[in-house]
Amino acid sequence: MDLWILIFLILGSGVLSLAEMAVGASRNSHLAMLAEGGSAGAGTVLRFRQHPSRLLATTQLGITALAMLSGVFGESLWVPRAELWLREGVGLAEAPAYWLALGGVVTVITFFTLVFGEVIPKRLALAKPEATAVALAGPIKLLLRLVHPLVFIVSWVSDRILDLFPAKGTAEASAADEIRFLIESGRKEGVLDQTESEILGNVFRLDNRRVGAIMTPATGIAYLDLSQPREANMKVLQERAVSRFLVCKGGFGNPLGFVESRELLQALLVGNGLDFGKLSPSPPFYVPNSLSLIGLLEFFKANQTQIALVVNEFGGTEGLVTLSDLMGTVVGDVLSGAVEAPLALQRSDGSWLLDGLLPIDELKELLQMAELPEEDLGNYHTVGGFVVYQLGRIPKKTESFEWAGWRFEVMDMEKNRVDEVLAKRLEG
């Protein structure tokens, strides 16, 4: 009977350890799916995770109490028996027999408590955390109610002590970080292929990237200028195959709006031909260059548009951005059917040939940089902007500088725009 009591105490400690580890290792996303499927236990576990201090105090209180009972029970019942055997069976003196019996009983109880009360339960919990947590949700909920007054006191005292420290270590890993980890794990395990993992990874970078990094700069925009002769505008139509044309009057700095290419085609095919002065462009939408790509997507949805002009903090028009540009950051440039050169190309010597339009977040990922100088100020969004910011002027071809163990050299310029940059790791 005495042995069964000790086994019960050790297994009770194991159940509490099992519950504590299972709840802690469970994933909120999986629990939410189970709860939506009608699992009451999953909903209970989610509530446990919302208030982890209560569960931790309850399980630790139970584990500590059971450990103390095991020690008291072992000392009062098993130590005298072991001491008697050592004195009468082995022939030891009273003092050595007592201390040897005490040490032996404590060692045996500690060993079985460690194996069956800690290690095995926690490994079982890690194998199937959600299923285990849901199965134990009912008993743990009952235990929480039974020991609520004592747990309240323990939690209150703990919180008051933690208030003395500058910060509480209660921050959990963000959901985004957890999902990124799952994506990478899925790719390594073969659940996701390379393309799927890249697309999912690009989605989670949308909030960190800015409109200025993906827009078409003003120098690359084809627009119709109503102040120009008809022949000049007809030449623009012939040279550029786009779905919409920006209509301006007096230059790019005075945009009137956008007109669909099909409207221009209809005007050319019907009547007396295309009269640019009679165009009725739709008013343009404007977005700041510092807007995140998630914000841009929400803007497009809210305004039912697929194109917008990009302005800086002074209201000057810097370029334009389209839904195609936005989708290209996620799935690649497949919407237009065009095959373009990559923005970054690694050479045989390990150096990188970078397009000036390469976004800075992709630059950091390629070169494994933690940060770029004052990038949080939003003064630049591309490799070209980074070069101009570092040099403090419009650079010339072959100009260079060094940063974070890399040498950046301007390889080509397109008027005042940095077209190509060579990044080479410094030796030593």
Short mmCIF file of C-alpha atoms in Angstrom, two decimals:
data_model
loop_
_atom_site.label_atom_id
_atom_site.label_comp_id
_atom_site.label_asym_id
_atom_site.label_seq_id
_atom_site.Cartn_x
_atom_site.Cartn_y
_atom_site.Cartn_z
CA MET A 1 0.00 0.00 0.00
CA ASP A 2 2.83 2.39 0.89
CA LEU A 3 4.46 1.79 -2.49
CA TRP A 4 1.23 2.58 -4.33
CA ILE A 5 0.89 5.87 -2.49
CA LEU A 6 4.39 6.88 -3.57
CA ILE A 7 3.65 5.83 -7.18
CA PHE A 8 0.45 7.90 -7.11
CA LEU A 9 2.33 10.99 -5.92
CA ILE A 10 5.00 10.65 -8.63
CA LEU A 11 2.45 10.04 -11.39
CA GLY A 12 0.39 13.01 -10.18
CA SER A 13 3.45 15.20 -10.56
CA GLY A 14 3.94 13.74 -14.04
CA VAL A 15 0.40 14.62 -15.10
CA LEU A 16 0.89 18.23 -14.02
CA SER A 17 4.19 18.44 -15.91
CA LEU A 18 2.49 16.89 -18.93
CA ALA A 19 -0.28 19.49 -18.87
CA GLU A 20 2.08 22.42 -18.35
CA MET A 21 4.34 21.45 -21.25
CA ALA A 22 1.45 20.54 -23.57
CA VAL A 23 -0.30 23.88 -23.11
CA GLY A 24 2.94 25.80 -23.50
CA ALA A 25 3.95 23.95 -26.68
CA SER A 26 0.53 24.12 -28.34
CA ARG A 27 0.07 26.35 -31.38
CA ASN A 28 -2.70 28.92 -31.27
CA SER A 29 -3.50 28.40 -34.95
CA HIS A 30 -4.06 24.65 -34.46
CA LEU A 31 -6.10 25.19 -31.30
CA ALA A 32 -8.26 27.78 -33.07
CA MET A 33 -9.00 25.31 -35.85
CA LEU A 34 -9.99 22.66 -33.30
CA ALA A 35 -12.17 25.16 -31.43
CA GLU A 36 -13.94 26.17 -34.65
CA GLY A 37 -14.55 22.47 -35.26
CA GLY A 38 -16.49 22.24 -32.00
CA SER A 39 -13.79 21.20 -29.51
CA ALA A 40 -14.62 22.75 -26.14
CA GLY A 41 -11.28 21.60 -24.76
CA ALA A 42 -9.40 23.55 -27.42
CA GLY A 43 -11.25 26.72 -26.42
CA THR A 44 -10.32 26.08 -22.80
CA VAL A 45 -6.64 25.65 -23.70
CA LEU A 46 -6.71 28.91 -25.67
CA ARG A 47 -7.98 30.67 -22.54
CA PHE A 48 -5.17 29.03 -20.54
CA ARG A 49 -2.66 30.49 -23.00
CA GLN A 50 -4.17 33.95 -22.68
CA HIS A 51 -3.41 33.89 -18.93
CA PRO A 52 -0.29 31.70 -18.64
CA SER A 53 0.63 32.93 -15.16
CA ARG A 54 -2.47 31.28 -13.62
CA LEU A 55 -1.75 27.93 -15.23
CA LEU A 56 1.94 28.10 -14.35
CA ALA A 57 1.19 28.95 -10.74
CA THR A 58 -1.32 26.09 -10.50
CA THR A 59 0.91 23.42 -12.00
CA GLN A 60 3.98 24.52 -10.07
CA LEU A 61 1.98 24.64 -6.87
CA GLY A 62 0.77 21.09 -7.47
CA ILE A 63 4.20 19.76 -8.50
CA THR A 64 5.86 21.36 -5.47
CA ALA A 65 3.20 20.04 -3.08
CA LEU A 66 3.44 16.51 -4.49
CA ALA A 67 7.24 16.59 -4.33
CA MET A 68 7.11 17.65 -0.68
CA LEU A 69 4.60 14.91 0.12
CA SER A 70 6.81 12.36 -1.62
CA GLY A 71 9.76 13.48 0.47
CA VAL A 72 7.81 13.47 3.75
CA PHE A 73 6.23 10.12 2.94
CA GLY A 74 9.54 8.59 1.96
CA GLU A 75 11.35 9.85 5.04
CA SER A 76 8.65 8.79 7.52
CA LEU A 77 7.93 5.35 6.07
CA TRP A 78 10.87 4.18 4.00
CA VAL A 79 13.88 5.64 5.80
CA PRO A 80 13.17 3.74 9.08
CA ARG A 81 12.80 0.48 7.16
CA ALA A 82 16.00 1.04 5.21
CA GLU A 83 17.83 2.08 8.39
CA LEU A 84 16.64 -1.05 10.22
CA TRP A 85 17.82 -3.25 7.39
CA LEU A 86 21.25 -1.55 7.32
CA ARG A 87 21.66 -1.91 11.09
CA GLU A 88 20.43 -5.48 11.44
CA GLY A 89 21.21 -6.92 8.04
CA VAL A 90 24.48 -5.17 7.26
CA GLY A 91 25.63 -4.38 10.77
CA LEU A 92 26.13 -0.60 10.47
CA ALA A 93 26.06 1.69 13.46
CA GLU A 94 22.97 3.82 14.13
CA ALA A 95 24.24 7.17 12.77
CA PRO A 96 25.80 5.89 9.53
CA ALA A 97 22.80 3.65 8.92
CA TYR A 98 20.38 6.58 9.26
CA TRP A 99 22.26 8.94 6.94
CA LEU A 100 22.89 6.23 4.39
CA ALA A 101 19.23 5.20 4.46
CA LEU A 102 18.11 8.83 4.10
CA GLY A 103 20.46 9.44 1.17
CA GLY A 104 19.41 6.24 -0.55
CA VAL A 105 15.67 6.88 -0.20
CA VAL A 106 16.02 10.50 -1.41
CA THR A 107 18.10 9.37 -4.39
CA VAL A 108 15.62 6.68 -5.42
CA ILE A 109 12.59 8.97 -5.04
CA THR A 110 14.36 11.79 -6.93
CA PHE A 111 15.33 9.44 -9.75
CA PHE A 112 11.82 8.09 -10.29
CA THR A 113 10.31 11.57 -9.91
CA LEU A 114 12.71 12.94 -12.51
CA VAL A 115 12.07 10.12 -14.99
CA PHE A 116 8.32 9.58 -14.54
CA GLY A 117 7.37 13.00 -13.21
CA GLU A 118 9.37 15.26 -15.55
CA VAL A 119 11.29 13.80 -18.50
CA ILE A 120 8.82 11.25 -19.88
CA PRO A 121 5.70 13.47 -19.45
CA LYS A 122 7.35 16.43 -21.15
CA ARG A 123 8.60 14.36 -24.07
CA LEU A 124 5.10 12.92 -24.50
CA ALA A 125 3.66 16.45 -24.43
CA LEU A 126 6.06 17.67 -27.11
CA ALA A 127 5.12 14.76 -29.37
CA LYS A 128 1.42 15.77 -29.54
CA PRO A 129 0.99 19.04 -27.64
CA GLU A 130 -2.46 20.08 -28.88
CA ALA A 131 -4.08 16.65 -28.46
CA THR A 132 -2.57 16.25 -24.99
CA ALA A 133 -3.58 19.73 -23.87
CA VAL A 134 -7.16 19.27 -25.08
CA ALA A 135 -7.43 15.89 -23.31
CA LEU A 136 -6.26 17.38 -20.00
CA ALA A 137 -8.19 20.66 -20.31
CA GLY A 138 -11.11 19.48 -18.16
CA PRO A 139 -9.10 18.18 -15.16
CA ILE A 140 -6.79 21.21 -15.21
CA LYS A 141 -9.78 23.55 -15.32
CA LEU A 142 -11.23 21.79 -12.26
CA LEU A 143 -7.89 22.03 -10.45
CA LEU A 144 -7.71 25.75 -11.24
CA ARG A 145 -11.06 26.26 -9.54
CA LEU A 146 -10.10 24.23 -6.48
CA VAL A 147 -6.86 26.08 -5.81
CA HIS A 148 -7.96 29.48 -7.12
CA PRO A 149 -7.57 31.39 -3.80
CA LEU A 150 -4.05 30.10 -3.26
CA VAL A 151 -3.09 30.65 -6.91
CA PHE A 152 -4.42 34.21 -6.71
CA ILE A 153 -2.14 34.95 -3.76
CA VAL A 154 0.89 33.39 -5.47
CA SER A 155 0.24 35.28 -8.72
CA TRP A 156 -0.31 38.57 -6.90
CA VAL A 157 2.92 38.27 -4.94
CA SER A 158 4.83 37.26 -8.09
CA ASP A 159 3.46 40.24 -10.03
CA ARG A 160 4.40 42.66 -7.26
CA ILE A 161 7.95 41.32 -7.19
CA LEU A 162 8.23 41.50 -10.98
CA ASP A 163 7.07 45.13 -10.83
CA LEU A 164 10.40 45.93 -9.19
CA PHE A 165 12.25 44.98 -12.38
CA PRO A 166 12.44 47.21 -15.49
CA ALA A 167 10.58 44.77 -17.69
CA LYS A 168 8.66 41.57 -17.38
CA GLY A 169 9.76 38.65 -19.46
CA THR A 170 6.28 37.89 -20.72
CA ALA A 171 6.73 38.73 -24.37
CA GLU A 172 5.98 35.85 -26.69
CA ALA A 173 7.26 35.30 -30.20
CA SER A 174 5.09 37.17 -32.68
CA ALA A 175 2.67 35.28 -34.87
CA ALA A 176 4.53 36.51 -37.95
CA ASP A 177 7.82 35.07 -36.72
CA GLU A 178 6.10 31.76 -35.98
CA ILE A 179 4.61 31.61 -39.46
CA ARG A 180 7.96 32.45 -41.08
CA PHE A 181 9.52 29.62 -39.11
CA LEU A 182 6.77 27.25 -40.26
CA ILE A 183 7.28 28.30 -43.88
CA GLU A 184 11.01 27.64 -43.69
CA SER A 185 10.42 24.32 -41.92
CA GLY A 186 7.88 23.32 -44.55
CA ARG A 187 10.36 24.07 -47.32
CA LYS A 188 13.14 22.04 -45.68
CA GLU A 189 10.81 19.11 -45.04
CA GLY A 190 9.43 19.13 -48.58
CA VAL A 191 5.88 20.14 -47.62
CA LEU A 192 6.32 23.38 -49.61
CA ASP A 193 8.30 23.63 -52.81
CA GLN A 194 10.72 26.49 -53.49
CA THR A 195 8.21 28.63 -55.37
CA GLU A 196 5.51 28.24 -52.72
CA SER A 197 7.86 29.15 -49.88
CA GLU A 198 9.17 32.19 -51.80
CA ILE A 199 5.65 33.46 -52.46
CA LEU A 200 4.62 33.04 -48.82
CA GLY A 201 7.84 34.71 -47.67
CA ASN A 202 7.20 37.64 -50.02
CA VAL A 203 3.71 38.08 -48.58
CA PHE A 204 5.12 38.51 -45.08
CA ARG A 205 7.58 41.12 -46.33
CA LEU A 206 4.85 43.38 -47.72
CA ASP A 207 4.49 45.32 -44.49
CA ASN A 208 8.23 46.08 -44.38
CA ARG A 209 8.53 47.31 -47.96
CA ARG A 210 7.56 50.77 -49.15
CA VAL A 211 5.90 52.05 -52.27
CA GLY A 212 9.04 53.97 -53.19
CA ALA A 213 10.89 50.68 -53.62
CA ILE A 214 8.59 49.27 -56.33
CA MET A 215 7.29 52.35 -58.15
CA THR A 216 8.26 53.26 -61.70
CA PRO A 217 10.28 56.48 -61.35
CA ALA A 218 9.25 59.60 -63.22
CA THR A 219 12.09 59.18 -65.69
CA GLY A 220 10.67 55.84 -66.83
CA ILE A 221 7.04 56.88 -67.30
CA ALA A 222 5.54 57.38 -70.75
CA TYR A 223 2.91 60.10 -70.67
CA LEU A 224 0.83 62.12 -73.09
CA ASP A 225 1.35 65.88 -72.90
CA LEU A 226 -1.56 67.95 -74.19
CA SER A 227 0.76 70.91 -74.60
CA GLN A 228 2.88 68.97 -77.11
CA PRO A 229 2.19 68.54 -80.84
CA ARG A 230 0.00 65.64 -81.94
CA GLU A 231 2.97 63.96 -83.61
CA ALA A 232 4.89 63.78 -80.33
CA ASN A 233 1.98 62.10 -78.54
CA MET A 234 1.42 59.69 -81.43
CA LYS A 235 5.07 58.68 -81.17
CA VAL A 236 4.55 57.89 -77.47
CA LEU A 237 1.58 55.67 -78.36
CA GLN A 238 3.60 53.82 -80.96
CA GLU A 239 6.65 53.23 -78.74
CA ARG A 240 5.00 52.21 -75.48
CA ALA A 241 2.64 49.26 -75.06
CA VAL A 242 0.84 49.92 -71.77
CA SER A 243 -2.76 49.50 -70.65
CA ARG A 244 -3.06 53.08 -69.37
CA PHE A 245 -1.40 56.34 -70.28
CA LEU A 246 -0.83 59.23 -67.92
CA VAL A 247 -2.15 62.47 -69.39
CA CYS A 248 -0.38 65.69 -68.44
CA LYS A 249 -0.44 69.31 -69.52
CA GLY A 250 2.82 71.16 -69.45
CA GLY A 251 4.99 68.27 -68.31
CA PHE A 252 4.99 65.41 -65.82
CA GLY A 253 4.61 67.79 -62.89
CA ASN A 254 1.05 68.66 -63.92
CA PRO A 255 -0.84 65.37 -64.27
CA LEU A 256 -4.50 65.41 -65.31
CA GLY A 257 -5.24 61.73 -64.91
CA PHE A 258 -5.16 58.39 -66.70
CA VAL A 259 -6.77 57.22 -69.90
CA GLU A 260 -7.29 53.61 -70.98
CA SER A 261 -5.41 52.43 -74.07
CA ARG A 262 -8.61 50.88 -75.42
CA GLU A 263 -10.29 54.30 -75.36
CA LEU A 264 -7.45 55.69 -77.45
CA LEU A 265 -7.74 52.76 -79.85
CA GLN A 266 -11.49 53.26 -80.23
CA ALA A 267 -10.95 56.94 -80.99
CA LEU A 268 -8.37 56.05 -83.62
CA LEU A 269 -10.66 53.54 -85.31
CA VAL A 270 -13.90 55.54 -85.20
CA GLY A 271 -14.73 58.95 -86.57
CA ASN A 272 -12.19 61.51 -87.64
CA GLY A 273 -9.31 60.10 -85.63
CA LEU A 274 -7.83 60.79 -82.22
CA ASP A 275 -8.06 64.34 -80.87
CA PHE A 276 -5.82 64.53 -77.80
CA GLY A 277 -7.43 67.78 -76.72
CA LYS A 278 -10.78 66.03 -76.24
CA LEU A 279 -9.48 63.31 -73.93
CA SER A 280 -11.30 62.96 -70.61
CA PRO A 281 -8.80 61.28 -68.29
CA SER A 282 -9.98 59.90 -64.96
CA PRO A 283 -8.59 61.90 -62.01
CA PRO A 284 -5.44 60.35 -60.54
CA PHE A 285 -5.09 58.88 -57.07
CA TYR A 286 -2.03 59.75 -54.99
CA VAL A 287 -0.11 57.71 -52.42
CA PRO A 288 2.96 58.70 -50.36
CA ASN A 289 6.27 57.01 -51.17
CA SER A 290 6.55 55.90 -47.53
CA LEU A 291 3.32 53.86 -47.62
CA SER A 292 3.81 50.15 -46.93
CA LEU A 293 2.82 47.65 -49.60
CA ILE A 294 0.10 46.29 -47.31
CA GLY A 295 -1.22 49.84 -47.07
CA LEU A 296 -1.04 50.16 -50.86
CA LEU A 297 -3.08 46.98 -51.31
CA GLU A 298 -5.72 48.31 -48.91
CA PHE A 299 -5.70 51.64 -50.77
CA PHE A 300 -6.29 49.93 -54.12
CA LYS A 301 -9.16 47.90 -52.64
CA ALA A 302 -10.78 50.88 -50.94
CA ASN A 303 -10.62 53.11 -54.03
CA GLN A 304 -11.32 50.39 -56.63
CA THR A 305 -8.28 51.37 -58.67
CA GLN A 306 -5.16 49.65 -59.98
CA ILE A 307 -2.86 52.63 -60.47
CA ALA A 308 -1.74 55.65 -58.47
CA LEU A 309 0.83 58.41 -58.62
CA VAL A 310 3.52 58.42 -55.93
CA VAL A 311 4.38 61.69 -54.17
CA ASN A 312 7.09 62.66 -51.70
CA GLU A 313 6.70 64.56 -48.45
CA PHE A 314 6.74 67.89 -50.32
CA GLY A 315 3.93 66.85 -52.67
CA GLY A 316 6.17 66.39 -55.68
CA THR A 317 5.32 63.52 -58.01
CA GLU A 318 8.07 60.89 -57.96
CA GLY A 319 6.56 58.13 -60.08
CA LEU A 320 3.63 55.77 -60.37
CA VAL A 321 2.76 52.37 -58.97
CA THR A 322 0.31 49.77 -60.24
CA LEU A 323 -1.37 46.64 -58.97
CA SER A 324 0.90 44.74 -61.34
CA ASP A 325 3.95 46.18 -59.54
CA LEU A 326 2.47 45.11 -56.22
CA MET A 327 1.66 41.58 -57.37
CA GLY A 328 5.09 41.33 -58.94
CA THR A 329 6.69 41.62 -55.50
CA VAL A 330 4.77 38.49 -54.45
CA VAL A 331 4.68 36.22 -57.50
CA GLY A 332 7.25 37.81 -59.78
CA ASP A 333 6.79 39.81 -62.95
CA VAL A 334 4.41 37.42 -64.71
CA LEU A 335 1.40 39.63 -65.29
CA SER A 336 2.79 41.49 -68.27
CA GLY A 337 4.33 38.43 -69.88
CA ALA A 338 7.63 40.28 -70.23
CA VAL A 339 10.93 38.58 -69.54
CA GLU A 340 13.26 41.03 -67.82
CA ALA A 341 16.78 40.80 -66.53
CA PRO A 342 17.04 39.99 -62.82
CA LEU A 343 17.61 42.88 -60.43
CA ALA A 344 20.53 41.02 -58.82
CA LEU A 345 23.03 38.70 -60.49
CA GLN A 346 25.83 36.90 -58.63
CA ARG A 347 29.09 36.60 -60.54
CA SER A 348 31.59 33.75 -60.41
CA ASP A 349 33.86 35.60 -57.95
CA GLY A 350 31.02 35.97 -55.43
CA SER A 351 30.35 39.64 -56.15
CA TRP A 352 26.87 40.92 -57.00
CA LEU A 353 25.81 43.05 -59.97
CA LEU A 354 22.82 44.99 -58.67
CA ASP A 355 20.19 46.98 -60.51
CA GLY A 356 19.71 50.46 -59.09
CA LEU A 357 16.00 49.69 -58.64
CA LEU A 358 16.63 46.70 -56.34
CA PRO A 359 14.69 47.28 -53.07
CA ILE A 360 16.89 47.71 -50.00
CA ASP A 361 15.22 44.86 -48.11
CA GLU A 362 16.28 42.48 -50.89
CA LEU A 363 19.78 44.00 -50.80
CA LYS A 364 20.05 43.25 -47.07
CA GLU A 365 18.85 39.70 -47.62
CA LEU A 366 21.32 39.07 -50.46
CA LEU A 367 24.34 40.49 -48.63
CA GLN A 368 23.18 39.26 -45.20
CA MET A 369 23.16 42.73 -43.67
CA ALA A 370 21.26 43.47 -40.49
CA GLU A 371 20.61 47.11 -41.37
CA LEU A 372 21.59 49.99 -43.63
CA PRO A 373 22.52 53.49 -42.45
CA GLU A 374 19.46 55.46 -41.30
CA GLU A 375 17.13 53.34 -43.43
CA ASP A 376 14.37 53.84 -40.88
CA LEU A 377 14.19 57.53 -41.87
CA GLY A 378 12.80 56.55 -45.26
CA ASN A 379 15.25 58.70 -47.24
CA TYR A 380 15.86 55.92 -49.77
CA HIS A 381 14.19 52.68 -50.83
CA THR A 382 16.43 51.21 -53.53
CA VAL A 383 20.09 50.42 -54.14
CA GLY A 384 20.37 53.55 -56.27
CA GLY A 385 18.97 55.66 -53.46
CA PHE A 386 21.33 54.00 -50.99
CA VAL A 387 24.34 54.92 -53.17
CA VAL A 388 23.21 58.52 -53.58
CA TYR A 389 22.54 58.81 -49.84
CA GLN A 390 25.97 57.45 -48.93
CA LEU A 391 27.89 59.62 -51.39
CA GLY A 392 25.77 62.68 -50.71
CA ARG A 393 25.50 63.59 -54.41
CA ILE A 394 24.57 62.26 -57.82
CA PRO A 395 27.46 59.85 -58.42
CA LYS A 396 29.60 59.35 -61.48
CA LYS A 397 30.55 56.08 -63.06
CA THR A 398 33.31 54.15 -61.14
CA GLU A 399 32.69 56.08 -57.89
CA SER A 400 32.62 53.79 -54.87
CA PHE A 401 32.31 53.56 -51.09
CA GLU A 402 32.50 50.88 -48.40
CA TRP A 403 29.90 49.73 -45.91
CA ALA A 404 29.64 46.75 -43.54
CA GLY A 405 32.45 44.80 -45.20
CA TRP A 406 31.27 45.44 -48.77
CA ARG A 407 32.55 47.76 -51.49
CA PHE A 408 29.88 49.35 -53.69
CA GLU A 409 30.98 50.68 -57.09
CA VAL A 410 28.79 52.53 -59.58
CA MET A 411 29.02 50.60 -62.85
CA ASP A 412 26.54 52.51 -64.99
CA MET A 413 24.41 55.65 -64.87
CA GLU A 414 21.24 56.48 -66.78
CA LYS A 415 21.32 60.28 -66.82
CA ASN A 416 20.97 61.14 -63.12
CA ARG A 417 19.78 57.68 -62.06
CA VAL A 418 22.08 54.96 -60.72
CA ASP A 419 21.54 52.08 -63.15
CA GLU A 420 23.98 49.35 -62.02
CA VAL A 421 26.09 48.83 -58.90
CA LEU A 422 28.75 46.21 -58.22
CA ALA A 423 28.89 44.93 -54.63
CA LYS A 424 32.08 43.07 -53.71
CA ARG A 425 33.01 41.71 -50.29
CA LEU A 426 36.17 43.20 -48.82
CA GLU A 427 38.97 40.78 -48.05
CA GLY A 428 40.18 40.43 -44.47
#
